[in-house]
XYZ file of C-alpha atoms in Angstrom:
323
model
C 14.550 8.192 0.726
C 16.635 11.081 2.247
C 19.196 8.617 3.783
C 18.423 10.081 7.252
C 19.720 13.406 6.385
C 16.253 15.037 6.696
C 16.169 14.115 10.541
C 16.862 16.387 13.387
C 19.700 14.116 14.454
C 21.393 14.729 11.059
C 20.846 18.438 11.461
C 22.298 18.351 15.031
C 25.266 16.370 13.759
C 26.073 18.896 11.096
C 25.697 21.728 13.653
C 28.080 19.930 16.192
C 30.756 19.250 13.394
C 30.409 22.849 12.325
C 31.100 24.206 15.816
C 34.233 21.658 16.063
C 35.357 23.291 12.771
C 35.078 26.747 14.392
C 37.007 25.534 17.425
C 39.609 24.024 15.067
C 40.035 27.318 13.201
C 40.331 29.279 16.362
C 42.883 26.832 17.671
C 44.916 26.753 14.539
C 44.962 30.522 13.709
C 43.912 32.308 17.020
C 41.090 34.918 17.264
C 43.411 37.826 16.453
C 44.121 36.381 12.957
C 40.394 35.922 12.064
C 39.375 37.777 8.979
C 36.135 38.560 7.139
C 36.915 35.927 4.626
C 37.221 33.343 7.472
C 33.865 34.414 8.935
C 32.273 34.254 5.444
C 33.669 30.694 4.758
C 32.285 29.330 8.039
C 28.906 31.013 7.480
C 28.583 29.617 3.953
C 29.433 26.179 5.277
C 26.841 26.489 7.889
C 24.212 27.513 5.383
C 25.108 24.554 3.128
C 24.628 22.214 6.097
C 21.327 23.656 7.049
C 19.998 23.325 3.386
C 21.463 19.787 3.117
C 19.528 18.598 6.196
C 16.127 20.264 5.121
C 13.540 18.245 6.935
C 11.458 17.235 3.755
C 11.772 13.535 2.822
C 13.376 12.410 -0.315
C 16.008 14.135 -2.606
C 16.379 17.947 -2.283
C 14.554 20.128 -4.870
C 16.956 21.401 -7.594
C 17.088 24.911 -6.182
C 18.207 23.699 -2.809
C 20.526 21.111 -4.096
C 22.270 23.835 -6.181
C 22.412 25.934 -3.044
C 24.315 23.078 -1.317
C 26.724 22.779 -4.266
C 27.339 26.412 -4.412
C 28.159 26.567 -0.557
C 30.303 23.545 -0.954
C 32.499 24.998 -3.766
C 32.510 28.541 -2.378
C 33.637 27.240 1.037
C 36.363 25.140 -0.655
C 37.594 28.125 -2.673
C 37.575 30.524 0.149
C 39.620 28.061 2.221
C 42.377 27.506 -0.439
C 42.420 31.362 -1.112
C 42.927 32.444 2.483
C 43.287 29.687 4.894
C 45.315 26.863 3.346
C 48.154 27.758 1.300
C 49.689 24.432 2.464
C 46.724 22.418 1.288
C 45.962 21.068 4.693
C 42.469 22.287 5.937
C 39.680 20.717 7.948
C 37.443 23.371 6.654
C 38.222 22.251 3.023
C 37.390 18.764 3.869
C 34.129 19.703 5.357
C 33.258 21.662 2.231
C 33.812 18.502 0.062
C 31.458 16.572 2.608
C 28.601 18.755 1.621
C 28.687 17.558 -1.969
C 29.383 13.979 -1.054
C 26.494 14.019 1.377
C 24.312 15.594 -1.330
C 25.047 12.317 -3.411
C 23.942 10.265 -0.418
C 20.758 12.321 -0.355
C 19.858 10.987 -3.806
C 20.905 14.128 -5.777
C 23.715 12.398 -7.512
C 23.966 14.553 -10.600
C 24.241 17.883 -8.625
C 26.350 16.201 -6.027
C 28.698 14.821 -8.607
C 28.861 18.273 -10.162
C 29.889 19.804 -7.019
C 32.642 17.045 -6.528
C 33.915 17.700 -9.969
C 33.936 21.334 -9.360
C 35.914 20.957 -6.004
C 38.539 18.510 -7.655
C 38.974 21.033 -10.554
C 39.316 24.040 -8.138
C 41.831 22.001 -6.057
C 43.811 21.149 -9.257
C 43.685 24.759 -10.334
C 44.961 25.929 -7.075
C 47.914 23.532 -7.150
C 48.744 24.569 -10.573
C 48.446 28.365 -9.856
C 50.467 28.249 -6.586
C 53.082 25.721 -7.838
C 52.253 23.464 -5.031
C 54.177 20.222 -5.127
C 52.273 16.999 -6.028
C 52.361 15.691 -2.384
C 50.552 18.919 -1.334
C 47.938 18.604 -4.003
C 47.412 14.990 -3.211
C 46.987 15.801 0.554
C 44.495 18.556 -0.375
C 42.452 16.270 -2.619
C 42.756 12.806 -1.159
C 40.057 13.098 1.393
C 37.554 14.839 -0.802
C 37.959 12.213 -3.598
C 37.526 9.485 -1.018
C 34.359 11.251 0.293
C 32.884 11.399 -3.177
C 33.640 7.787 -3.908
C 32.096 6.864 -0.592
C 29.034 8.968 -1.320
C 28.305 6.951 -4.575
C 29.013 3.711 -2.943
C 26.807 4.686 0.088
C 23.890 5.524 -2.028
C 24.222 2.455 -4.047
C 24.290 0.323 -0.911
C 21.214 2.141 0.453
C 19.278 1.526 -2.768
C 20.172 -2.219 -2.508
C 19.127 -2.261 1.161
C 15.813 -0.540 0.350
C 15.153 -3.058 -2.545
C 15.901 -6.023 -0.265
C 13.714 -4.604 2.463
C 10.884 -3.929 -0.170
C 11.079 -7.565 -1.026
C 11.154 -8.726 2.489
C 8.064 -6.405 3.540
C 6.275 -7.393 0.237
C 6.694 -10.998 1.102
C 5.531 -10.295 4.816
C 2.544 -8.323 3.421
C 1.669 -11.274 1.141
C 1.901 -13.734 3.945
C -0.292 -11.398 6.039
C -2.903 -11.130 3.354
C -2.872 -14.957 2.886
C -3.237 -15.531 6.636
C -6.035 -12.955 6.747
C -7.798 -14.664 3.810
C -7.522 -18.024 5.418
C -8.880 -16.729 8.779
C -11.606 -14.990 6.821
C -12.502 -18.167 4.922
C -12.316 -20.215 8.129
C -14.694 -17.715 9.746
C -16.978 -17.835 6.857
C -17.096 -21.676 6.946
C -17.844 -21.607 10.598
C -20.776 -19.230 10.159
C -22.157 -21.383 7.200
C -21.838 -24.567 9.171
C -23.553 -22.969 12.111
C -26.379 -22.047 9.886
C -26.559 -25.387 8.398
C -26.573 -26.961 11.899
C -29.399 -24.657 12.896
C -31.530 -25.728 10.001
C -30.889 -29.583 10.227
C -30.529 -30.017 13.985
C -34.433 -30.126 14.633
C -34.907 -32.699 11.758
C -31.938 -34.801 12.859
C -32.925 -34.699 16.405
C -36.382 -36.104 15.616
C -34.857 -38.870 13.452
C -32.405 -39.726 16.283
C -35.240 -39.979 18.684
C -36.938 -42.666 16.390
C -39.768 -40.595 14.961
C -41.146 -42.298 11.825
C -40.403 -40.381 8.603
C -43.865 -39.977 7.533
C -45.155 -37.720 4.689
C -44.898 -34.526 6.804
C -41.348 -35.631 7.660
C -40.331 -36.093 4.097
C -41.747 -32.671 3.294
C -39.548 -31.197 6.102
C -36.643 -33.111 4.779
C -37.103 -31.772 1.322
C -37.556 -28.219 2.376
C -34.517 -28.390 4.692
C -32.368 -29.763 2.014
C -33.521 -27.253 -0.577
C -32.874 -24.371 1.945
C -29.308 -25.610 2.553
C -28.568 -26.042 -1.008
C -29.784 -22.484 -1.792
C -27.770 -21.145 1.099
C -24.556 -22.640 -0.170
C -25.048 -22.354 -3.974
C -26.655 -18.971 -4.210
C -25.273 -16.840 -1.242
C -26.069 -13.592 -3.230
C -29.825 -14.506 -3.096
C -30.049 -14.967 0.612
C -32.814 -13.089 2.233
C -35.075 -14.151 5.108
C -38.404 -13.232 3.607
C -37.322 -14.719 0.256
C -36.253 -18.052 1.860
C -39.501 -18.231 3.807
C -41.433 -17.790 0.633
C -39.403 -20.470 -1.190
C -39.863 -22.876 1.753
C -43.639 -22.331 1.500
C -43.565 -23.217 -2.282
C -41.694 -26.348 -1.676
C -44.120 -27.325 1.068
C -46.842 -27.026 -1.472
C -44.806 -29.485 -3.805
C -43.559 -26.722 -6.118
C -40.004 -27.427 -7.562
C -37.905 -24.298 -6.833
C -34.440 -23.894 -8.423
C -32.283 -21.044 -7.081
C -29.375 -20.007 -9.181
C -26.716 -17.507 -7.810
C -24.110 -15.509 -9.914
C -21.466 -14.855 -7.351
C -22.254 -11.137 -7.392
C -23.422 -8.700 -4.812
C -26.195 -9.418 -2.352
C -29.759 -8.614 -2.965
C -30.822 -5.113 -2.208
C -33.886 -4.890 0.119
C -36.082 -3.486 -2.692
C -35.010 -6.410 -5.116
C -35.524 -9.043 -2.402
C -39.016 -7.602 -1.585
C -39.926 -7.702 -5.403
C -38.803 -11.192 -5.844
C -40.588 -12.444 -2.618
C -43.732 -10.721 -3.846
C -43.499 -12.426 -7.231
C -43.118 -16.031 -5.914
C -45.308 -15.834 -2.796
C -48.448 -17.848 -3.243
C -47.617 -18.522 -6.854
C -49.285 -21.472 -8.484
C -47.300 -23.678 -10.886
C -45.129 -26.670 -11.043
C -41.739 -25.107 -11.298
C -40.130 -21.658 -10.140
C -36.685 -20.688 -11.172
C -35.016 -17.643 -9.421
C -31.808 -16.599 -11.012
C -29.370 -13.889 -9.971
C -27.887 -12.007 -13.026
C -24.208 -10.653 -12.811
C -23.783 -6.958 -12.400
C -23.323 -4.873 -15.652
C -26.724 -5.819 -17.129
C -30.116 -4.042 -17.062
C -31.657 -6.781 -14.936
C -30.212 -7.886 -11.555
C -32.413 -11.129 -11.207
C -35.062 -13.174 -13.115
C -38.099 -15.051 -11.994
C -39.371 -17.827 -14.247
C -42.721 -19.463 -13.225
C -43.705 -22.691 -15.296
C -47.321 -24.020 -15.102
C -47.704 -26.779 -17.700
C -47.297 -25.207 -21.130
C -47.487 -21.683 -19.719
C -44.167 -19.895 -18.868
C -43.926 -16.605 -17.314
C -40.586 -14.631 -17.191
C -39.945 -11.521 -15.271
C -36.836 -9.450 -15.187
C -36.019 -7.291 -12.219
C -33.338 -4.536 -11.749
C -31.262 -3.772 -8.726
C -33.895 -1.250 -7.366
C -36.676 -3.836 -7.541
C -38.477 -2.427 -10.761
C -39.666 -4.894 -13.260
C -37.882 -4.097 -16.482
C -39.335 -7.028 -18.628
C -42.112 -9.432 -18.396
C -42.811 -12.140 -20.902
């Protein structure tokens, strides 16, 4: 979001370029000719570079961005007033770079304002000093190119980021799909293992040629019902409840278990349902999970001939209604 300008490397680069500018100035003018305006121009340029490379991510706050613009325009103006009557100054170019890089840092309005101010200042200087067109062009050519490059650079970065977001989003979706498939495969493996655990003893007896007598048929019915409950009502899975349902089926009670696809039973709710169905007499028992968002979380209906008893239970195992 800061185009790399918030990094230590960017600040070190700016400091290195500033030192090169100092060396260029001393080489071009000599230490004896250095004035207070020279020192002020270089210090203002350094301040602008430090603020521009503030380590926070993203665009600069308005106050800091305006500081960079002020340093950029002031350095450019001081350079024209004192150092570059010919319109040829490395320091003037560096001053323009501050506004151009501010555009890159995603402060396009203030960066563009600095760019406009520098161009107008350069034109004013050319008019006030009577500089020929070639001199004015030499002064403003690099700053104008820098501003254009700044806008193009930011636009290119935005496009790169959008493409990267698309790539990473697709990669994230692929990773989520792979994770979901792996989780589904693991769930299937666990459920098949549970089915195998329940049916293996019965199938082993049948494979060994044991006759399917009355007791064997009861075992078959209980096992089939347990597997059906396990697959169709996963939110009603509970060891004690499964044992109570198996006991009912062994006593030839028809038990129907209906899941809702909601959350699993709480221990208190499982205990209450188990207590309601354990040792119940009747011809038919229906246990139904109720979707969340309703007062009751489960219902137990016991039918015995013409007599029907219906009990509603909440998630905490309390009986909320009985008919």
